[in-house]
CSV table of C-alpha atoms in Angstrom, one decimal:
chain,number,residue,atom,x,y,z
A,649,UNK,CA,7.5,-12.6,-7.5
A,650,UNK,CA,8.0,-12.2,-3.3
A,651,UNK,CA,9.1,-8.7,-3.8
A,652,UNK,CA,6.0,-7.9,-6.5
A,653,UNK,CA,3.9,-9.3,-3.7
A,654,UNK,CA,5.3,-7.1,-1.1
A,655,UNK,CA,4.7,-4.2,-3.5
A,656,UNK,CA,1.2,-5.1,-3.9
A,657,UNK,CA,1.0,-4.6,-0.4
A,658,UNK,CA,2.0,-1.4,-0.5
A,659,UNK,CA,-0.6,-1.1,-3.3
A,660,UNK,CA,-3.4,-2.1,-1.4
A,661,UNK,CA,-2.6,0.0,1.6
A,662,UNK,CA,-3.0,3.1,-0.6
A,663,UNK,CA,-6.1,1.7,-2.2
A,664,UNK,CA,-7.6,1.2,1.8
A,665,UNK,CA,-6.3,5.0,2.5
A,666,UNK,CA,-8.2,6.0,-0.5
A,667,UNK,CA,-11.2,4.2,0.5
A,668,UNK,CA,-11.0,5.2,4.1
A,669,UNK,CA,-10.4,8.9,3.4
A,670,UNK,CA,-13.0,9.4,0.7
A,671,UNK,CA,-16.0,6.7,1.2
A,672,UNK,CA,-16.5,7.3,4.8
A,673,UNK,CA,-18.4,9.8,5.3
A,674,UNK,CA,-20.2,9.0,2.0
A,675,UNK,CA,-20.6,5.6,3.4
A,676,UNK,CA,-21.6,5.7,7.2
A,677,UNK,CA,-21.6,1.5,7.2
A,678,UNK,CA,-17.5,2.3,7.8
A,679,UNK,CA,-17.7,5.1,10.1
A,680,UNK,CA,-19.4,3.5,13.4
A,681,UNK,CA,-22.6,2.9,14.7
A,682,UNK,CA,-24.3,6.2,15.0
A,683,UNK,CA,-23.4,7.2,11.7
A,684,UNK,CA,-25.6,4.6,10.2
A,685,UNK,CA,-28.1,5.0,12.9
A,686,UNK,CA,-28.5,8.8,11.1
A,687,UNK,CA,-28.5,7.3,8.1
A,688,UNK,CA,-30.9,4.5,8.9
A,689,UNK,CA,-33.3,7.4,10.1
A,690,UNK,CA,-32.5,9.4,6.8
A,691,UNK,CA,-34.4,6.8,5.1
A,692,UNK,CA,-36.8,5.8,8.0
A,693,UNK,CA,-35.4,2.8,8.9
A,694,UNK,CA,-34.6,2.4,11.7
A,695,UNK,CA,-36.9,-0.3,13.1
A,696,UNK,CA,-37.1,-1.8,16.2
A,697,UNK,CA,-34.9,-4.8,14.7
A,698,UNK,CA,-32.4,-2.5,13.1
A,699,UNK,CA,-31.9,-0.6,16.6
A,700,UNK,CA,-31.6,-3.4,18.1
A,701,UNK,CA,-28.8,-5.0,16.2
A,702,UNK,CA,-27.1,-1.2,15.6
A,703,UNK,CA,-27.2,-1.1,19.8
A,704,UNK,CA,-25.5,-4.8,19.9
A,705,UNK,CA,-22.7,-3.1,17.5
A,706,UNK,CA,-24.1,-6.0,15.1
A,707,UNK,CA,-23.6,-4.0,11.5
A,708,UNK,CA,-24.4,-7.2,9.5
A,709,UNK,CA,-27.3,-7.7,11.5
A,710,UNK,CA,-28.6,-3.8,10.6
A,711,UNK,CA,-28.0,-4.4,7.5
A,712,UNK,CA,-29.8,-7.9,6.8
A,713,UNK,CA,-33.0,-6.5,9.2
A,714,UNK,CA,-32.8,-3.4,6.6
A,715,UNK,CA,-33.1,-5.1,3.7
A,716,UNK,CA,-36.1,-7.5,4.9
A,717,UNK,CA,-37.9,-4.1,5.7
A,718,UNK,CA,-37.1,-2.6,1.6
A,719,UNK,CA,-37.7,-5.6,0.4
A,720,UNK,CA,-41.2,-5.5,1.8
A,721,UNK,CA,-41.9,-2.0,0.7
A,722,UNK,CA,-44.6,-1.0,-1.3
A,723,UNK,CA,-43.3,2.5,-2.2
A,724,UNK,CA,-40.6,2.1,-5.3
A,725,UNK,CA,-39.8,5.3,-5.7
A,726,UNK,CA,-35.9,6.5,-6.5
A,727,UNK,CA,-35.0,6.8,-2.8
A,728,UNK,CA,-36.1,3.8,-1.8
A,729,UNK,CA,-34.4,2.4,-4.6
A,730,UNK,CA,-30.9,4.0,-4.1
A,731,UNK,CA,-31.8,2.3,-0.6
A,732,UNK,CA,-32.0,-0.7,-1.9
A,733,UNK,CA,-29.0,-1.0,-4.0
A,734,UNK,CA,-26.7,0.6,-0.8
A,735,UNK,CA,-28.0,-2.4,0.9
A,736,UNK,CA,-27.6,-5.0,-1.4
A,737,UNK,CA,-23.8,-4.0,-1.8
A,738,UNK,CA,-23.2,-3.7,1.6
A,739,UNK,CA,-24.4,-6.9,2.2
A,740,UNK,CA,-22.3,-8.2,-0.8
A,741,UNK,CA,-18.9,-6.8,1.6
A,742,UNK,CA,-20.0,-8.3,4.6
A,743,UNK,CA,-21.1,-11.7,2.8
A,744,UNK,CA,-18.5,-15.0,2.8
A,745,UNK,CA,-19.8,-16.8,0.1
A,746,UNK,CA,-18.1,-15.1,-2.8
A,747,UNK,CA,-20.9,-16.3,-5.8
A,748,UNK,CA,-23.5,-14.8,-3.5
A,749,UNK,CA,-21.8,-11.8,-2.9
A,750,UNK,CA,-21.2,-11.8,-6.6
A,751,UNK,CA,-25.0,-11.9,-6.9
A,752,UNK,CA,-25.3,-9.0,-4.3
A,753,UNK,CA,-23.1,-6.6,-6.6
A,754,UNK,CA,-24.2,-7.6,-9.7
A,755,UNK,CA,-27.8,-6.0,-8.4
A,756,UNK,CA,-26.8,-3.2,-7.0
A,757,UNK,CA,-24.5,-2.4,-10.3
A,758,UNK,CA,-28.0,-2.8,-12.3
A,759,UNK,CA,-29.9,-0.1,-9.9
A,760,UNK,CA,-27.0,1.9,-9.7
A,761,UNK,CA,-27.1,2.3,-13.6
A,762,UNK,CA,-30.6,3.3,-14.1
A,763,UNK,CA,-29.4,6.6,-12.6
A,764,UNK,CA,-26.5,8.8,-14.1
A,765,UNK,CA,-25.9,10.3,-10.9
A,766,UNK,CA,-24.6,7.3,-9.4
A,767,UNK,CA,-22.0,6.3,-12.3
A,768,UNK,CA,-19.0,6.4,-9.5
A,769,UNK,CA,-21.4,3.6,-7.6
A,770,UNK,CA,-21.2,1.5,-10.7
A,771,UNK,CA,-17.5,2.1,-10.7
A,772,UNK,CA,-17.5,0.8,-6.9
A,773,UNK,CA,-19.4,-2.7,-8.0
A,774,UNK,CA,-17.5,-2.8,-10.4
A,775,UNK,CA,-14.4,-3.2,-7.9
A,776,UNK,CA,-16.4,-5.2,-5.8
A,777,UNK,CA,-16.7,-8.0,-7.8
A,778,UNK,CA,-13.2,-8.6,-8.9
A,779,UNK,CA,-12.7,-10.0,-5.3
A,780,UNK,CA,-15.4,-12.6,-5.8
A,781,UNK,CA,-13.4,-13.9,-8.7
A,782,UNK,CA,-10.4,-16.0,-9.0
A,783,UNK,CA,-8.2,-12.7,-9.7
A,784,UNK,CA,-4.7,-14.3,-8.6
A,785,UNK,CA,-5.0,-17.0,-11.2
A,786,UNK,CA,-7.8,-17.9,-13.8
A,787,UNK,CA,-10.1,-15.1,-13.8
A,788,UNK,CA,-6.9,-12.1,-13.7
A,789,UNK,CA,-8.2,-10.9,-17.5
A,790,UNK,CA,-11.8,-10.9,-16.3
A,791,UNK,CA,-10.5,-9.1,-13.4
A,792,UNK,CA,-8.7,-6.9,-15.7
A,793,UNK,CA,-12.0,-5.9,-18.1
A,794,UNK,CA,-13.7,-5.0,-14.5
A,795,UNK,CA,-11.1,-2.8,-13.4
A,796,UNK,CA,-11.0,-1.0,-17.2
A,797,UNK,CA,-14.3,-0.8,-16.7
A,798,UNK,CA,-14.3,1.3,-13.7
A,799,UNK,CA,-11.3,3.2,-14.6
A,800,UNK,CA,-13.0,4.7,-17.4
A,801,UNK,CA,-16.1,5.7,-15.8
A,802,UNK,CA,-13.5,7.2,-12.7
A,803,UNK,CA,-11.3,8.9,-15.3
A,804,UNK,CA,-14.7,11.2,-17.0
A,805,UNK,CA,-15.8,12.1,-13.1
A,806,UNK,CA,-13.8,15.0,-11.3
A,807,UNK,CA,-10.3,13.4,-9.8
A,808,UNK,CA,-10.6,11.4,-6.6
A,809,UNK,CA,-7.8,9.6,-5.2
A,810,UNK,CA,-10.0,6.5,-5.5
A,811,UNK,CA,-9.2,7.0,-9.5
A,812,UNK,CA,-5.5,6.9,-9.2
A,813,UNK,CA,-5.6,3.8,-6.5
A,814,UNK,CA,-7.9,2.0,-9.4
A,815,UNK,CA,-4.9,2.1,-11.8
A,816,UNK,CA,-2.9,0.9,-9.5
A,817,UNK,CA,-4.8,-2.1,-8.9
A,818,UNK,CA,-5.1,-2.1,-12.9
A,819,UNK,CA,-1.5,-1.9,-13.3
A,820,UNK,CA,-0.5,-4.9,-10.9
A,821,UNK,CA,-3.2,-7.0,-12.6
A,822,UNK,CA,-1.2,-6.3,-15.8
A,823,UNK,CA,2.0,-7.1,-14.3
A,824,UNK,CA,0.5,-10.3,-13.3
A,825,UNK,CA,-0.3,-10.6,-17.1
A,826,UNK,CA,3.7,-9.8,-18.4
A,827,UNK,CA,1.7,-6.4,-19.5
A,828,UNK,CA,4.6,-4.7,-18.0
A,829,UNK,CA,4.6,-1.5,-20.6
A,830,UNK,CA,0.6,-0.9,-19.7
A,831,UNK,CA,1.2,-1.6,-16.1
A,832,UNK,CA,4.8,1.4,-16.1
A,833,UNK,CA,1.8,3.8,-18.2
A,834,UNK,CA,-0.7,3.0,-15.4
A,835,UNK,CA,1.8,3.8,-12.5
A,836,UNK,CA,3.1,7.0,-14.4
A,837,UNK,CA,-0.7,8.0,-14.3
A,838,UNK,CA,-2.0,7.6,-10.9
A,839,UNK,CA,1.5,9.5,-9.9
A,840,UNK,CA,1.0,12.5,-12.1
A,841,UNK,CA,-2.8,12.8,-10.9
A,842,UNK,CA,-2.0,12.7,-7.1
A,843,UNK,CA,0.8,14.9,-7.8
A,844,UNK,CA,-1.0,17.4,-9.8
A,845,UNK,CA,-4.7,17.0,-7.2
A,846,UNK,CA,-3.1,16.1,-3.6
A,847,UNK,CA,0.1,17.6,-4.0
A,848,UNK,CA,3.3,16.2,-2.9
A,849,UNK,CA,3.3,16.9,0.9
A,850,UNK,CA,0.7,14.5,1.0
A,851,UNK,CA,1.4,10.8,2.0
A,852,UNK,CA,-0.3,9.0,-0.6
A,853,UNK,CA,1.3,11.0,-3.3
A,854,UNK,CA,5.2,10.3,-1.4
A,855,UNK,CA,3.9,7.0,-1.0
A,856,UNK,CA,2.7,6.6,-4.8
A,857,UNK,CA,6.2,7.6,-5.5
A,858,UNK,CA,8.0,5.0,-3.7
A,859,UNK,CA,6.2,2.5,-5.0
A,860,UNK,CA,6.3,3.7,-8.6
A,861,UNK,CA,10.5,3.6,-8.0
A,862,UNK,CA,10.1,0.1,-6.5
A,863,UNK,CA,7.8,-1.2,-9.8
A,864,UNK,CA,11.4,-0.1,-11.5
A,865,UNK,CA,13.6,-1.9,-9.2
A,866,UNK,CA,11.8,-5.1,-9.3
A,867,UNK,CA,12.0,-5.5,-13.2
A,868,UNK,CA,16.1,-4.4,-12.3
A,869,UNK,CA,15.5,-1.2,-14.7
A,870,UNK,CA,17.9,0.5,-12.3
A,871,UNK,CA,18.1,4.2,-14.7
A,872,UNK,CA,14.4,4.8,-14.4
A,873,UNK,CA,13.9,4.2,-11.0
A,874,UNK,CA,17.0,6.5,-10.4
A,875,UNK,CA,15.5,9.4,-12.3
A,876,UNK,CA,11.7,8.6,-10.4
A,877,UNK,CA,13.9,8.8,-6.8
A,878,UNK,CA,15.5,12.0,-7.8
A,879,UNK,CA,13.0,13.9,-9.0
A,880,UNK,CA,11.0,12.6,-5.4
A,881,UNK,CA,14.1,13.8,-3.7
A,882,UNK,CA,13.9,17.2,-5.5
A,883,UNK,CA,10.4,17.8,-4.2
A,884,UNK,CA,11.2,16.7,-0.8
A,885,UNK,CA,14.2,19.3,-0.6
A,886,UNK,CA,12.2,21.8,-2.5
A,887,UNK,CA,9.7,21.8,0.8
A,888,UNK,CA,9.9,24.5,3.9
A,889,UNK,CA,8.7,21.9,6.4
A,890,UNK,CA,10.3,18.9,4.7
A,891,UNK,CA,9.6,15.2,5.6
A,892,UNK,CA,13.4,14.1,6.5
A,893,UNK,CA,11.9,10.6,7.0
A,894,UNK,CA,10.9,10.2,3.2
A,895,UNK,CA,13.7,12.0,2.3
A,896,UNK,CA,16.0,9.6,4.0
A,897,UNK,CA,13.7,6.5,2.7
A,898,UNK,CA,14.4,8.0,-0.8
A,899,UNK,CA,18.2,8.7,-0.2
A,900,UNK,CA,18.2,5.0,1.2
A,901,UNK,CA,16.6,4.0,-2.2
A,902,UNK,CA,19.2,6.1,-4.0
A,903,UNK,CA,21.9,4.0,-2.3
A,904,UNK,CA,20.4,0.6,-2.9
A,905,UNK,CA,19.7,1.9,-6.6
A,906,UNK,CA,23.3,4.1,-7.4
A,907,UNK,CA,24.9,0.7,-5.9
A,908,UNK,CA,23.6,-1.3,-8.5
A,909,UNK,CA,24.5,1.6,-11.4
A,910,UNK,CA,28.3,0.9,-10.1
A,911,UNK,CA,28.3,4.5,-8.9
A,912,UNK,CA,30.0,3.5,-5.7
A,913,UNK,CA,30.9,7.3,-4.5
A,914,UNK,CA,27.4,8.5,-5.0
A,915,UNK,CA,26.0,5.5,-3.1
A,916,UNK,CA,28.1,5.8,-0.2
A,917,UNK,CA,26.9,9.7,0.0
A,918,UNK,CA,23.2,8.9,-0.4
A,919,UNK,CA,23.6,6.2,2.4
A,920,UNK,CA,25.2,8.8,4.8
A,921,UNK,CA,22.8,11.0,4.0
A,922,UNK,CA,19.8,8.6,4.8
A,923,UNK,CA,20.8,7.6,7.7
A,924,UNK,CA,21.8,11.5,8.9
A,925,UNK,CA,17.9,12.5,7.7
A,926,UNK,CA,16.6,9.8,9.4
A,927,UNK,CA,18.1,10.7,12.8
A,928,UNK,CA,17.0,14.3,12.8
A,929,UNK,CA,13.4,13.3,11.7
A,930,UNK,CA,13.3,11.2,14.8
A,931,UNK,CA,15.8,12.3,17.3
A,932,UNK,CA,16.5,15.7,16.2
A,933,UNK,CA,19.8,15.4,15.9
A,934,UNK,CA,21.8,14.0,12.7
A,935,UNK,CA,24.5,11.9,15.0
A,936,UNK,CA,21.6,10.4,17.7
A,937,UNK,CA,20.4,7.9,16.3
A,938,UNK,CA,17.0,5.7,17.3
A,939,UNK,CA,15.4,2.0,17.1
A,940,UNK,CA,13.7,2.9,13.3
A,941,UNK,CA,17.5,4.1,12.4
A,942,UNK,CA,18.5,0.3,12.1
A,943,UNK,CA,17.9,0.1,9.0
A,944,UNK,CA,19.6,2.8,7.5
A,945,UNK,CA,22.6,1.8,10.0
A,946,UNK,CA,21.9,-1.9,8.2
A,947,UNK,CA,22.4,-0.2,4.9
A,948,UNK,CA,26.0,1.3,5.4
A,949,UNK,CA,26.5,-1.9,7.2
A,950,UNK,CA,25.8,-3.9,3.6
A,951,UNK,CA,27.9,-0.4,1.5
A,952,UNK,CA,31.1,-0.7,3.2
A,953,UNK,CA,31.1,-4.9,3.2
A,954,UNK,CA,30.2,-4.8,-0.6
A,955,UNK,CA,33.3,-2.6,-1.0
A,956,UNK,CA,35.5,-4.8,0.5
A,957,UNK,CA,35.7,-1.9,3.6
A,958,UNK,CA,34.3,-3.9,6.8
A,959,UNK,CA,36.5,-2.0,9.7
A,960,UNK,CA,34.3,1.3,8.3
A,961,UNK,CA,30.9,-1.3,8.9
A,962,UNK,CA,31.7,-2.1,12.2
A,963,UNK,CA,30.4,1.1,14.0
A,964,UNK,CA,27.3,1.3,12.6
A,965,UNK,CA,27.1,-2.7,13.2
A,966,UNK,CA,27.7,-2.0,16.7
A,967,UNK,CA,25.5,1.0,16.9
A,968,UNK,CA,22.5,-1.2,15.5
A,969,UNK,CA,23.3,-4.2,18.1
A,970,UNK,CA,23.0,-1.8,20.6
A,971,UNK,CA,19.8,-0.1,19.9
A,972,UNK,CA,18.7,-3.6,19.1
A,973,UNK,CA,19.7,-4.6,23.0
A,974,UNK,CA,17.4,-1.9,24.2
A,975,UNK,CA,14.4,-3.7,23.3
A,976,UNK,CA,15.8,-7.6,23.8
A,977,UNK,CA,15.9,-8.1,20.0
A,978,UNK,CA,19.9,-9.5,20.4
A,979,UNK,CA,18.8,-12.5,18.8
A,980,UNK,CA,17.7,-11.2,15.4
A,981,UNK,CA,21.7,-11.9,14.3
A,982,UNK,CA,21.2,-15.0,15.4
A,983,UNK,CA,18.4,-15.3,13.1
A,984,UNK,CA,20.4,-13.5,10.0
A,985,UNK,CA,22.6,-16.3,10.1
A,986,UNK,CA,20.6,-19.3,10.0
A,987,UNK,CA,17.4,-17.7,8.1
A,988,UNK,CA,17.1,-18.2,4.4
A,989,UNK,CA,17.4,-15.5,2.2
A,990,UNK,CA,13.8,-15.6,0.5
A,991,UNK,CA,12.6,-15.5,3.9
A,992,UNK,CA,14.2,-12.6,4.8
A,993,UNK,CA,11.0,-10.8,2.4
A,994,UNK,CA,8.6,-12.2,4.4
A,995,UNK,CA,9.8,-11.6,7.9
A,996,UNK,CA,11.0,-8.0,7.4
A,997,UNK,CA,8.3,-6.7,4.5
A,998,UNK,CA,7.7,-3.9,6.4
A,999,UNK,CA,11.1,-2.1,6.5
A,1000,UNK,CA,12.9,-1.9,3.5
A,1001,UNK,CA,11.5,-4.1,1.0
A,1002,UNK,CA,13.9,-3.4,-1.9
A,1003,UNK,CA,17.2,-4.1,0.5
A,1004,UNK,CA,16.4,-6.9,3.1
A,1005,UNK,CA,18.0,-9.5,1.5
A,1006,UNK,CA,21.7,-6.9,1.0
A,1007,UNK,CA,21.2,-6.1,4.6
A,1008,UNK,CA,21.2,-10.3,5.2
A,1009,UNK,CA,24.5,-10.0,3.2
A,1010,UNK,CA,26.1,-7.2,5.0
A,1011,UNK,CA,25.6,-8.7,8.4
A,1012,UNK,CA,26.4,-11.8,7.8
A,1013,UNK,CA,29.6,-11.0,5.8
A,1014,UNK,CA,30.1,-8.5,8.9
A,1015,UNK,CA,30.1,-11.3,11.5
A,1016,UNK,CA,32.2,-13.5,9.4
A,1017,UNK,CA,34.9,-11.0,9.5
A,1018,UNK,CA,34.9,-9.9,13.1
A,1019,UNK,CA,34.9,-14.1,13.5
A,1020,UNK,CA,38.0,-13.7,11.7
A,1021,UNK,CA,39.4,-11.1,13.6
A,1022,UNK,CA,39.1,-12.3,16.8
C-alpha cells in the first residue's frame, strides 16, 4: 500500500501539470492578479470592492465581492450566466467546508449543462466534487461513477492531456477497489493518448511511462513492466537530442526489474548503464559523477551485495559517501542503519520509489562487511 501511495503521487503531479498547462490561461483565477483583473473587466466587474481585494492580492476576496455583484444582477442573460457558474466553482476551490463546496459545484455543474458548449466544464465539476467526498474510504465507488462520468464526456471532446490524467485518477480509484484489470486498461490508455497527441519527448508522456512500469512493479508482475521499460528505453535511444536522465531512470528500473527476473548479467549491464547516462546528463562526462548520481551509485551498491560481490560495491559506496560529504549529509548511513525499512518510502519518496528499501539493503550489508574486514 506505501509504494501505491507514493505512486499516487506521481499520479497527482501529472494531474496538476495537466491542470497547470491547460486551465491557465482558460482560467485566469490560477494565473495571477492581472489576469483576473482582465477578466473581471471582460465581464464588467471589476467594482470598487473587487479592485480592492484584487490590489490586496486577496483572490478569495475578488471572488466572494464578485459573486455578491451577479448575484444582484438583474440582467440573466447567457454571459452573465456562464459568470455565474465560473464563480460559484471557483468559490467551491477556495471553500474549507467540503458540503458547502459540494453545494458550490453541484450549481455550477447545473448552469454549465444548460449549454453544450461547456460539456468539458461539467467534466471539471465533476472532478471537483470527488474531493468533497470521502474518496479514500467510504465514498471511493461514488468517487468512481464521478470520474466515469467525466471521462466519458473528456473521451467525445478533442484530446487534452486533462483526458488522460482523468484515467489515471480513475485507474488508482480502481486499484483502491482490487479492480486491478480496469485500473492496467486505464493506464494503457492515458499512455497510448499522450504518446500518440504529446509525443514522447514530452515529460508527461516519459513520465506517464514510468509510472505505468511502476503500477506493474507494485502488483510484482515483473514481465510486463519489463516489456513497458523497454519499449520506453527504445523511444528514448530512438531520439537525436535524447534525455540520458530518463534513460538512465529507465535503465535503473531495468536493473531493479531484470534483478527480480533472475537475469543477473542483464541487471548488472542496465545498472552500469544508468549510472553512466546519468553522469553525462549531469556532468557531461560518463565517469564524473554528481550529488543526483547517488542513487544510481546506491543501485550497484545493492547489485554486487545481492550477488555475494561486495569488494566490486565498495567503490561506488565510497564514491557516494563522498559526494554525500560535500553537502554534510555523512549521517544519512547513520540513519540506514538504525531506520526501519517501511520508513525508508517515506523519507526518500522522491528518489527511487521502486528500490529504496534494496538500496537500505545494499548499504547496510555493505557496512557489515567492511565492519568485518577491518
Amino acid at each position: 500500500m506505501q509504494r501505491n501511495c507514493l505512486r499516487m503521487l506521481a499520479i497527482v503531479g501529472l494531474v496538476l501539470s495537466s491542470i497547470i498547462y491547460n486551465y491557465a490561461a482558460a482560467s485566469p483565477f490560477k494565473a495571477g492578479k492581472e489576469s483576473v483583473k482582465e477578466w473581471i473587466k471582460q465581464y464588467g466587474f471589476l467594482t470598487f470592492e473587487t479592485k480592492t481585494f484584487l490590489d490586496q492580492r486577496d483572490k478569495k476576496g475578488a471572488v466572494e465581492a464578485m459573486l455578491g455583484y451577479i448575484k444582484e444582477r438583474k440582467d440573466r442573460s447567457d454571459e452573465s450566466n456562464l459568470a455565474y457558474a465560473d464563480t460559484l466553482f471557483l468559490m467551491a476551490e477556495f471553500n474549507e467546508d467540503r458540503f458547502f463546496a459540494r453545494y458550490l459545484y453541484q450549481k455550477a455543474k447545473e448552469i454549465y449543462a444548460e449549454y453544450p458548449d461547456q460539456s468539458l466544464r461539467v467534466a471539471d465539476s465533476y472532478e471537483g466534487l470527488i474531493w468533497t467526498y470521502d474518496y479514500l474510504e467510504a465514498d471511493r465507488l461514488k468517487v468512481i461513477e464521478l470520474l466515469e462520468k467525466s471521462v466519458e464526456i473528456r473521451k467525445k471532446a478533442p484530446y487534452s492531456p486533462q483526458y488522460s490524467a482523468s484515467l489515471r485518477i480513475l485507474a488508482w480509484f480502481n486499484e483502491l477497489e482490487s479492480n486491478i484489470d480496469i485500473a492496467g486498461e486505464l493506464y494503457n490508455l492515458a499512455l497510448e493518448k499522450d504518446l500518440a497527441n504529446l509525443g514522447f519527448n514530452d515529460i508527461r508522456t516519459i513520465l506517464a511511462f514510468e509510472n505505468y512500469a511502476l503500477f506493474y512493479i507494485d502488483y510484482e508482475d515483473f514481465l510486463q513492466a519489463e516489456a513497458v521499460l523497454k519499449e520506453k528505453k527504445k523511444l528514448h535511444e530512438s531520439i537525436t537530442n535524447q534525455d540520458l536522465y530518463n534513460l538512465g531512470r529507465t535503465e535503473s528500473m531495468l536493473g531493479w526489474v531484470t534483478m527480480r527476473l533472475g537475469k543477473e548479467s542483464e541487471a548488472e549491464n542496465y545498472y552500469l548503464e544508468a549510472l553512466k547516462n546519468t553522469n553525462i546528463s549531469l556532468t557531461g562526462d560518463p565517469k564524473e559523477t554528481h550529488y543526483y548520481s547517488i542513487t544510481a551509485l546506491f543501485d550497484l551498491v545493492y547489485f554486487y551485495t545481492e550477488t555475494k560481490r561486495p569488494e566490486r560495491a565498495v567503490p561506488y559506496y565510497n564514491r557516494a559517501t563522498q559526494l554525500l560529504s560535500y553537502t554534510g549529509e555523512e549521517d544519512i548511513f547513520q540513519f540506514i542503519q538504525e531506520v526501519e525499512p517501511e520508513k525508508m518510502d517515506e523519507e526518500f519518496s522522491g528518489t527511487f520509489p521502486w528500490s529504496n528499501r534494496a538500496h537500505l539493503k545494499g548499504v547496510r550489508t555493505l557496512l557489515t562487511y567492511l565492519d568485518k574486514r577491518r
